[in-house]
XYZ file of C-alpha atoms in Angstrom:
581
model
C 101.040 129.101 118.222
C 99.198 127.543 121.189
C 99.154 130.884 123.056
C 96.390 132.820 121.315
C 94.706 136.186 121.720
C 90.968 135.856 120.987
C 89.478 137.837 118.118
C 85.783 138.252 117.272
C 84.220 135.578 115.138
C 85.987 132.599 116.684
C 89.454 133.417 115.333
C 92.628 134.207 117.244
C 95.844 136.162 116.841
C 99.187 134.603 117.729
C 102.837 134.588 116.762
C 103.827 131.958 114.196
C 107.552 132.207 113.505
C 107.227 131.324 109.818
C 109.350 134.252 108.642
C 112.006 133.413 111.234
C 112.135 129.839 109.969
C 112.418 131.128 106.389
C 115.334 133.400 107.360
C 117.160 130.531 109.062
C 116.368 127.643 106.687
C 114.710 129.098 103.605
C 111.067 129.672 102.625
C 110.559 126.155 101.260
C 111.806 124.592 104.486
C 109.554 127.001 106.394
C 106.584 125.821 104.351
C 107.254 122.208 105.332
C 108.065 123.009 108.967
C 104.987 125.135 109.629
C 102.758 122.604 107.846
C 104.090 119.819 110.072
C 103.548 121.962 113.179
C 99.964 122.731 112.119
C 99.275 119.038 111.484
C 100.617 118.045 114.912
C 98.589 120.806 116.576
C 95.405 119.691 114.833
C 95.884 115.987 115.580
C 97.314 116.028 119.122
C 96.125 119.338 120.597
C 92.813 119.927 118.806
C 94.024 123.429 117.933
C 93.169 124.764 114.489
C 91.290 121.673 113.404
C 91.477 119.309 110.456
C 88.740 120.961 108.419
C 90.677 124.225 108.320
C 94.097 122.590 107.806
C 94.314 123.614 104.151
C 93.416 127.236 104.863
C 95.830 127.369 107.805
C 98.678 125.967 105.701
C 97.981 128.446 102.915
C 97.999 131.480 105.206
C 100.649 130.538 107.785
C 102.879 128.085 105.882
C 102.820 129.693 102.436
C 101.794 133.359 102.481
C 103.583 134.357 105.675
C 107.066 132.850 105.082
C 107.277 133.832 101.423
C 106.031 137.395 101.940
C 108.168 137.853 105.047
C 111.284 136.418 103.414
C 110.800 138.583 100.309
C 110.516 141.734 102.441
C 113.540 140.603 104.472
C 115.694 140.198 101.353
C 114.520 143.547 99.986
C 115.387 145.343 103.240
C 118.827 143.712 103.380
C 119.492 144.847 99.823
C 118.441 148.428 100.596
C 120.206 148.853 103.951
C 123.419 146.919 103.190
C 124.550 146.714 106.815
C 126.171 143.433 107.831
C 124.636 142.729 111.236
C 122.284 145.510 112.265
C 120.715 145.448 108.827
C 119.960 141.718 109.153
C 118.266 142.212 112.517
C 116.129 145.129 111.344
C 115.326 143.405 108.062
C 114.239 140.287 109.952
C 111.950 142.330 112.208
C 110.360 144.173 109.282
C 109.968 140.970 107.272
C 108.339 139.148 110.194
C 105.992 142.086 110.817
C 104.930 142.269 107.176
C 104.672 138.494 106.812
C 102.321 137.919 109.744
C 100.119 140.834 108.696
C 99.988 139.488 105.143
C 98.816 136.168 106.566
C 96.240 137.945 108.745
C 94.938 139.851 105.724
C 94.603 136.576 103.817
C 92.636 135.017 106.696
C 90.398 138.089 106.860
C 89.641 137.832 103.148
C 88.973 134.080 103.333
C 86.562 134.605 106.228
C 84.979 137.785 104.923
C 83.921 136.295 101.609
C 82.081 133.398 103.303
C 78.754 135.279 103.781
C 78.755 136.262 100.100
C 79.528 132.725 98.898
C 77.569 130.516 101.314
C 74.188 131.847 102.404
C 70.527 130.900 102.410
C 67.927 132.124 99.951
C 67.066 135.073 102.200
C 70.740 136.081 102.512
C 71.461 134.575 105.950
C 75.094 133.350 106.225
C 75.510 129.625 106.646
C 78.988 129.298 108.168
C 80.507 132.651 109.078
C 78.415 135.741 109.877
C 80.854 138.642 109.350
C 81.752 140.238 106.027
C 84.909 141.922 104.774
C 83.957 145.219 106.395
C 84.333 143.541 109.795
C 86.964 140.842 109.329
C 89.653 142.994 107.683
C 89.696 145.812 110.310
C 89.528 143.405 113.247
C 92.158 140.945 112.010
C 94.571 143.654 110.874
C 94.122 145.758 114.010
C 94.999 142.966 116.422
C 97.923 141.794 114.289
C 99.272 145.262 113.568
C 99.205 146.261 117.238
C 99.909 143.037 119.144
C 100.790 139.860 117.223
C 102.893 141.625 114.590
C 104.953 143.446 117.205
C 105.554 140.211 119.122
C 106.538 138.420 115.912
C 108.973 141.199 114.960
C 110.600 141.322 118.412
C 111.030 137.542 118.610
C 112.459 137.356 115.084
C 114.893 140.214 115.720
C 116.138 138.632 118.958
C 116.650 135.219 117.359
C 118.439 136.670 114.302
C 120.693 138.716 116.571
C 121.448 135.640 118.693
C 122.185 133.573 115.580
C 124.691 136.142 114.349
C 126.267 136.375 117.802
C 126.719 132.579 117.791
C 128.126 132.733 114.231
C 125.221 130.705 112.863
C 124.751 131.285 109.104
C 121.441 132.520 107.794
C 119.835 130.893 104.782
C 121.162 133.293 102.133
C 124.574 133.887 103.739
C 125.714 130.349 104.517
C 129.501 130.060 104.225
C 131.181 126.984 105.582
C 134.747 128.115 105.088
C 135.084 129.664 108.562
C 133.818 126.722 110.554
C 134.014 122.942 110.393
C 131.140 120.582 109.832
C 131.379 119.173 113.357
C 130.976 122.596 114.942
C 127.924 123.394 112.821
C 126.242 120.086 113.610
C 126.957 120.330 117.343
C 125.583 123.875 117.531
C 122.433 122.901 115.674
C 121.848 119.915 117.911
C 122.339 122.059 121.017
C 119.793 124.611 119.797
C 117.349 121.879 118.784
C 117.603 120.119 122.153
C 117.146 123.454 123.940
C 113.979 124.174 121.970
C 112.641 120.683 122.660
C 113.361 121.078 126.369
C 111.626 124.469 126.561
C 108.593 123.544 124.457
C 106.590 121.686 127.165
C 107.004 124.555 129.671
C 103.909 126.237 128.295
C 101.838 123.240 129.377
C 102.507 123.920 133.064
C 99.982 126.791 132.993
C 96.647 125.742 134.452
C 93.356 126.066 132.616
C 92.695 126.179 128.900
C 94.992 127.777 126.378
C 94.569 131.531 126.004
C 91.750 132.203 123.568
C 90.631 128.542 123.414
C 87.877 128.740 126.061
C 84.574 126.987 125.736
C 81.223 128.572 126.627
C 81.413 128.001 130.397
C 85.048 129.114 130.675
C 84.290 132.258 128.696
C 81.434 133.083 131.070
C 83.743 132.669 134.072
C 86.373 134.925 132.501
C 83.791 137.631 131.753
C 82.406 137.440 135.296
C 85.897 137.523 136.781
C 87.058 140.616 134.903
C 83.836 142.621 134.379
C 81.453 141.391 137.056
C 78.712 140.720 134.504
C 77.094 137.329 134.067
C 76.357 135.702 130.765
C 77.724 136.291 127.300
C 77.217 139.432 125.205
C 74.229 139.311 122.909
C 76.412 139.070 119.793
C 78.283 136.042 121.135
C 75.029 134.427 122.307
C 73.587 134.848 118.833
C 76.725 133.497 117.180
C 76.872 130.533 119.565
C 73.227 129.723 118.871
C 74.012 129.394 115.179
C 77.201 127.382 115.890
C 79.595 129.894 114.339
C 82.969 128.468 115.248
C 85.219 130.253 112.758
C 88.382 128.276 112.107
C 88.255 126.351 115.415
C 86.942 123.022 114.122
C 87.133 119.637 115.837
C 88.635 120.892 119.098
C 89.479 118.509 121.927
C 88.529 115.291 120.201
C 88.597 113.073 123.235
C 87.283 115.581 125.766
C 89.063 116.870 128.866
C 91.080 113.991 130.339
C 92.785 115.985 133.066
C 96.032 117.865 133.570
C 98.402 114.923 133.218
C 96.735 113.748 130.019
C 97.073 117.244 128.578
C 100.751 117.410 129.560
C 101.270 113.957 128.088
C 99.685 115.037 124.817
C 102.091 117.979 124.748
C 105.117 115.711 125.137
C 103.640 113.403 122.501
C 103.273 116.301 120.062
C 106.816 117.519 120.727
C 108.118 113.990 120.284
C 106.247 113.640 117.005
C 107.783 116.851 115.668
C 111.250 115.783 116.843
C 110.827 112.378 115.216
C 109.693 113.871 111.915
C 112.633 116.268 111.813
C 115.042 113.496 112.838
C 113.858 111.247 110.013
C 113.948 114.129 107.552
C 117.446 115.071 108.676
C 118.646 111.503 108.355
C 117.139 111.197 104.895
C 118.243 114.556 103.526
C 121.327 115.218 105.620
C 124.094 117.330 104.165
C 126.732 115.078 102.639
C 130.342 115.949 102.143
C 131.660 116.928 98.764
C 133.051 113.883 96.908
C 136.198 115.807 95.963
C 136.830 116.513 99.664
C 136.321 112.826 100.457
C 138.901 111.891 97.832
C 141.361 114.362 99.341
C 140.850 112.781 102.779
C 141.262 109.252 101.435
C 144.403 110.002 99.427
C 146.129 112.914 101.220
C 149.459 112.300 99.455
C 147.916 112.864 96.045
C 148.253 116.416 94.847
C 145.324 118.130 93.179
C 145.249 120.603 90.355
C 142.553 123.214 90.833
C 139.345 121.585 92.068
C 139.977 118.153 90.533
C 142.060 115.408 92.221
C 145.116 113.991 90.496
C 143.561 110.592 89.817
C 140.791 112.264 87.812
C 143.345 113.924 85.493
C 144.894 110.578 84.465
C 143.319 107.618 82.689
C 144.395 104.993 85.231
C 141.645 103.031 86.942
C 143.895 101.369 89.523
C 144.821 104.594 91.318
C 141.251 105.678 91.903
C 140.232 105.484 95.574
C 136.823 104.103 96.410
C 134.322 106.627 97.711
C 132.195 105.812 100.754
C 128.448 105.600 100.346
C 127.947 108.881 102.206
C 129.933 110.748 99.540
C 127.697 109.680 96.663
C 125.079 112.255 95.802
C 121.617 110.730 96.277
C 119.010 110.918 93.558
C 116.505 113.725 93.737
C 113.039 112.946 95.042
C 111.473 113.826 91.696
C 114.007 111.636 89.896
C 113.319 108.625 92.139
C 109.577 109.108 91.739
C 109.847 109.167 87.947
C 111.976 106.009 87.988
C 109.476 104.105 90.134
C 106.513 105.234 88.026
C 108.341 104.251 84.846
C 109.093 100.769 86.193
C 105.460 100.274 87.210
C 104.204 101.497 83.833
C 106.647 99.202 82.033
C 105.303 96.186 83.901
C 101.722 97.144 83.018
C 102.321 98.081 79.392
C 104.654 95.251 78.434
C 103.172 92.465 80.548
C 106.372 91.582 82.371
C 107.057 89.603 85.540
C 103.822 88.564 87.281
C 101.625 87.971 84.233
C 104.151 85.377 82.991
C 103.719 83.125 86.038
C 101.561 79.995 86.027
C 98.948 81.123 88.535
C 95.185 80.890 88.823
C 94.206 84.263 87.397
C 96.942 84.055 84.766
C 95.347 80.876 83.397
C 91.897 82.439 82.941
C 90.573 83.957 79.767
C 90.883 87.744 79.820
C 87.136 88.153 79.218
C 86.181 85.854 82.100
C 88.717 87.492 84.363
C 87.405 90.986 83.608
C 83.763 89.991 84.105
C 84.464 88.238 87.411
C 86.622 90.978 88.900
C 84.203 93.719 87.806
C 81.357 91.778 89.437
C 83.273 91.554 92.715
C 84.086 95.274 92.521
C 80.398 96.141 92.035
C 79.485 93.911 94.962
C 82.084 95.641 97.124
C 80.790 99.074 96.174
C 77.169 98.252 97.019
C 77.549 96.327 100.275
C 77.448 98.061 103.660
C 78.370 95.142 105.873
C 81.801 95.142 107.484
C 81.798 91.342 107.704
C 81.073 91.099 103.968
C 83.892 93.518 103.180
C 86.274 91.495 105.343
C 85.196 88.319 103.527
C 85.802 89.959 100.146
C 89.157 91.257 101.362
C 90.333 87.795 102.398
C 88.974 86.415 99.119
C 91.081 88.951 97.242
C 94.174 87.946 99.199
C 93.402 84.305 98.407
C 93.180 85.091 94.699
C 96.510 86.897 94.897
C 98.130 83.957 96.672
C 96.698 81.493 94.132
C 98.070 83.701 91.364
C 101.531 83.760 93.013
C 101.417 87.536 93.589
C 103.585 88.428 96.625
C 101.910 90.311 99.449
C 104.592 92.990 99.266
C 103.534 93.842 95.703
C 99.905 94.259 96.775
C 100.916 96.437 99.709
C 103.094 98.594 97.491
C 100.512 98.959 94.718
C 97.203 99.197 96.559
C 97.166 99.038 100.343
C 99.839 101.720 100.756
C 97.974 104.007 98.357
C 94.702 103.482 100.213
C 96.402 104.111 103.552
C 97.723 107.423 102.249
C 94.695 108.818 100.409
C 91.890 106.882 102.074
C 93.033 107.867 105.554
C 92.965 111.528 104.530
C 89.286 111.089 103.593
C 88.142 108.955 106.522
C 90.201 110.476 109.344
C 88.162 113.716 109.795
C 84.730 111.990 110.015
C 86.222 109.249 112.182
C 87.643 111.777 114.659
C 84.376 113.711 114.625
C 82.466 110.505 115.333
C 84.806 109.691 118.224
C 84.354 113.189 119.630
C 80.559 113.023 119.381
C 80.449 109.375 120.584
C 78.628 108.496 117.374
C 78.896 104.755 116.769
C 77.223 104.878 113.363
C 79.723 107.493 112.174
C 82.627 105.292 113.237
C 81.132 102.318 111.387
C 80.629 104.364 108.225
C 84.238 105.605 108.276
C 85.604 102.080 108.766
C 83.289 100.761 106.033
C 84.518 103.387 103.582
C 88.165 102.564 104.311
C 87.591 98.807 103.887
C 85.646 99.367 100.667
C 88.445 101.458 99.189
C 91.027 98.839 100.144
C 89.141 95.929 98.570
C 88.258 97.820 95.367
C 91.802 99.064 94.772
C 93.281 95.624 95.506
C 90.880 93.883 93.117
C 91.603 96.462 90.440
C 95.339 95.903 90.869
C 95.006 92.169 90.221
C 93.893 92.707 86.608
C 97.063 94.388 85.253
C 99.268 92.231 87.482
C 97.943 88.947 86.097
C 97.082 89.884 82.497
C 99.351 90.695 79.589
C 98.721 94.152 78.257
C 97.789 93.001 74.760
C 95.498 90.274 76.159
C 93.756 92.845 78.347
C 93.062 95.140 75.402
C 91.868 92.214 73.284
C 89.541 91.093 76.069
C 88.048 94.558 76.343
C 87.521 94.637 72.597
C 85.837 91.175 72.616
C 83.501 92.305 75.412
C 82.125 95.054 73.216
C 84.154 98.017 74.399
C 84.275 100.541 71.527
C 87.360 100.576 69.371
C 87.978 104.242 70.140
C 88.013 103.524 73.896
C 90.528 100.669 73.663
C 92.716 102.714 71.331
C 92.608 105.632 73.756
C 93.601 103.379 76.678
C 96.432 101.753 74.745
C 97.848 104.987 73.389
C 97.553 106.736 76.750
C 99.671 104.104 78.480
C 102.229 103.971 75.673
C 102.423 107.743 75.399
C 102.773 108.145 79.162
C 105.480 105.483 79.274
C 107.498 107.151 76.513
C 107.106 110.532 78.222
C 108.369 109.128 81.522
C 111.330 107.519 79.786
C 112.150 110.880 78.197
C 112.037 112.599 81.588
C 114.309 109.926 83.100
C 116.793 110.361 80.266
C 116.876 114.121 80.912
C 117.743 113.528 84.581
C 120.358 110.927 83.635
C 121.948 113.285 81.099
C 122.249 116.005 83.716
C 123.675 113.670 86.349
C 126.317 112.328 83.935
C 127.545 115.850 83.164
C 127.712 117.266 86.714
C 130.874 116.899 88.837
C 130.602 117.509 92.589
C 127.648 119.007 94.408
C 125.241 121.449 92.803
C 124.294 124.836 94.242
C 121.219 124.756 96.428
C 118.947 126.478 93.912
C 120.210 124.692 90.792
C 117.742 121.830 91.241
C 114.731 124.125 91.019
C 116.253 125.921 88.034
C 116.843 122.602 86.275
C 113.247 121.494 86.885
C 111.926 124.806 85.568
C 114.043 124.758 82.408
C 113.444 121.054 81.834
C 109.676 121.462 82.074
C 109.636 123.766 79.053
C 111.878 121.444 77.036
C 109.817 118.429 78.117
C 106.601 119.987 76.824
C 108.278 120.629 73.485
C 109.425 117.006 73.276
C 105.942 115.707 74.089
C 104.445 117.772 71.269
C 107.000 116.402 68.817
C 106.358 112.891 70.123
C 102.611 113.272 69.533
C 103.219 114.264 65.914
C 105.577 111.323 65.345
C 103.109 108.848 66.878
C 100.297 110.143 64.679
C 102.460 109.834 61.567
C 103.461 106.284 62.557
C 99.802 105.253 63.009
C 98.780 106.723 59.672
C 101.700 105.115 57.810
C 100.859 101.657 59.247
C 97.081 101.959 58.670
C 96.276 101.286 62.330
C 92.500 100.890 62.854
C 92.373 100.188 66.587
C 92.316 96.365 66.486
C 94.670 94.272 68.612
C 95.855 90.808 67.608
C 97.342 87.913 69.553
C 99.913 85.305 68.646
C 97.682 82.601 70.183
C 93.866 82.523 69.897
C 91.788 83.519 72.945
C 89.755 80.389 73.761
C 87.019 79.935 76.332
C 87.697 76.963 78.626
C 85.825 75.071 81.310
C 87.749 76.793 84.096
C 86.513 80.150 82.826
C 82.893 79.029 83.146
C 83.526 77.627 86.636
C 85.126 80.928 87.659
C 82.148 82.993 86.493
C 79.618 80.601 88.078
C 81.497 80.851 91.390
C 81.535 84.650 91.269
C 77.800 84.781 90.482
C 77.080 82.366 93.341
C 79.044 84.542 95.776
C 77.181 87.649 94.642
C 73.755 85.975 94.972
C 74.608 84.498 98.388
C 75.827 87.812 99.795
C 72.893 89.813 98.411
C 70.437 87.438 100.105
C 72.035 87.888 103.515
């Protein structure tokens, strides 16, 4: 994708390989693979840009592989030829997929003048409408990029069949061993990694990624004219850059730096795929592992002999690699349920004898909310660092481990906060804007401190005490009831979802087909919605039968102590001292 053919309006045409990846590994794997490649290109090569990452993923990682793979399957069904049909179907699917992506890009660009324009109708971001973008994008992809995509896909599919490599929808492992398949895949992967940096040997900028001066030199070299055409001059004056946003963040650092960035990008992709392969590697069937462990035991059908008898002593132990790992969705639901249980039932950390645990819930809420408001209004990095260390000190005094804070708050901020602050930070680095860098760092620190302070309240306060404190502070009864019921209802819903996964796992022997997981999630979603509706009716009937009015009661009275007053006075003093700085 780094070798581009320029198209008017700042866009380019290039081969992608998304349909080829879908034919070899499936459309969902193609979606992940192309998205990773686009992210690496945007971060390490400055190609495509971060601002357009969502649009690029939608067109090249979603539309192209799914459309191309659908056309490929349809052609295979119609032609019904073992090998030649696969090659031709792959070429047609790749050709249709890349043109479908080009049409999507043309529509996304062409509607910009109609959506974003000034009062007098002048486009703000992109100057060309659908009457220009659709013919230009489709023409260059139909005649050049689509043909290249089809030829490359056909050659790779033909080579894969010649090497007896299974395609995604025709994978049969009966005619080859697992060692042969893994060795062949590693050989192909290493070959691709070795050939990837060869494109960086070419001197000059990437094709179609020229700046203003390089474009002038190319025009003078090939046409003899000096200067840019009037249309490009006008577009450049209004800073129409199309999808090429945030290019070359650090500037031109020379040939060796560019080659080094290429190796760094290739290494990043290889590392991501290596970690993904290690995490989601194909495991052997447990029944096969049992056969290898106990070869003298005879089996009846697909079940081993020890499974047909009720003797526990004859059962061989399975290695860890033979145990089917939990699905990602299942693990996520389990972790969320555990976290919700700790919050709703006041377990673990709120039972300790720490500083915040000993405070009255009302004083604790007032003090923490005051610190959060101070964090949200300050613009000083030193003040934010002071508040951050103060928060860590409160956590240590409350006997909250640092790992819990990292898991609950800092990791979340690093994931979502970095996605918000990374684009302006890179833009500030590119423009050598010190104030922009300071603002990005300030925003990230502010998010970290606010989320960490907010996490201390449920970690150090029993759920019933927290609701009672809110009610004593004047929060309306309807609001506290809504908060309480939302947490309880969400917890019961998560427990129901976990039980559905556990019921399925307890009734499945061996490995599931590759598409059974998606089918189970689809069918379970409908049943889950039905259960939640029935649960809502039962909860309402239980509240009515018990005459619940929204009040929460404690076993011990909530008393205001001297330490609560000292805590609030200290917080007010910190706020006044910082605001006077």
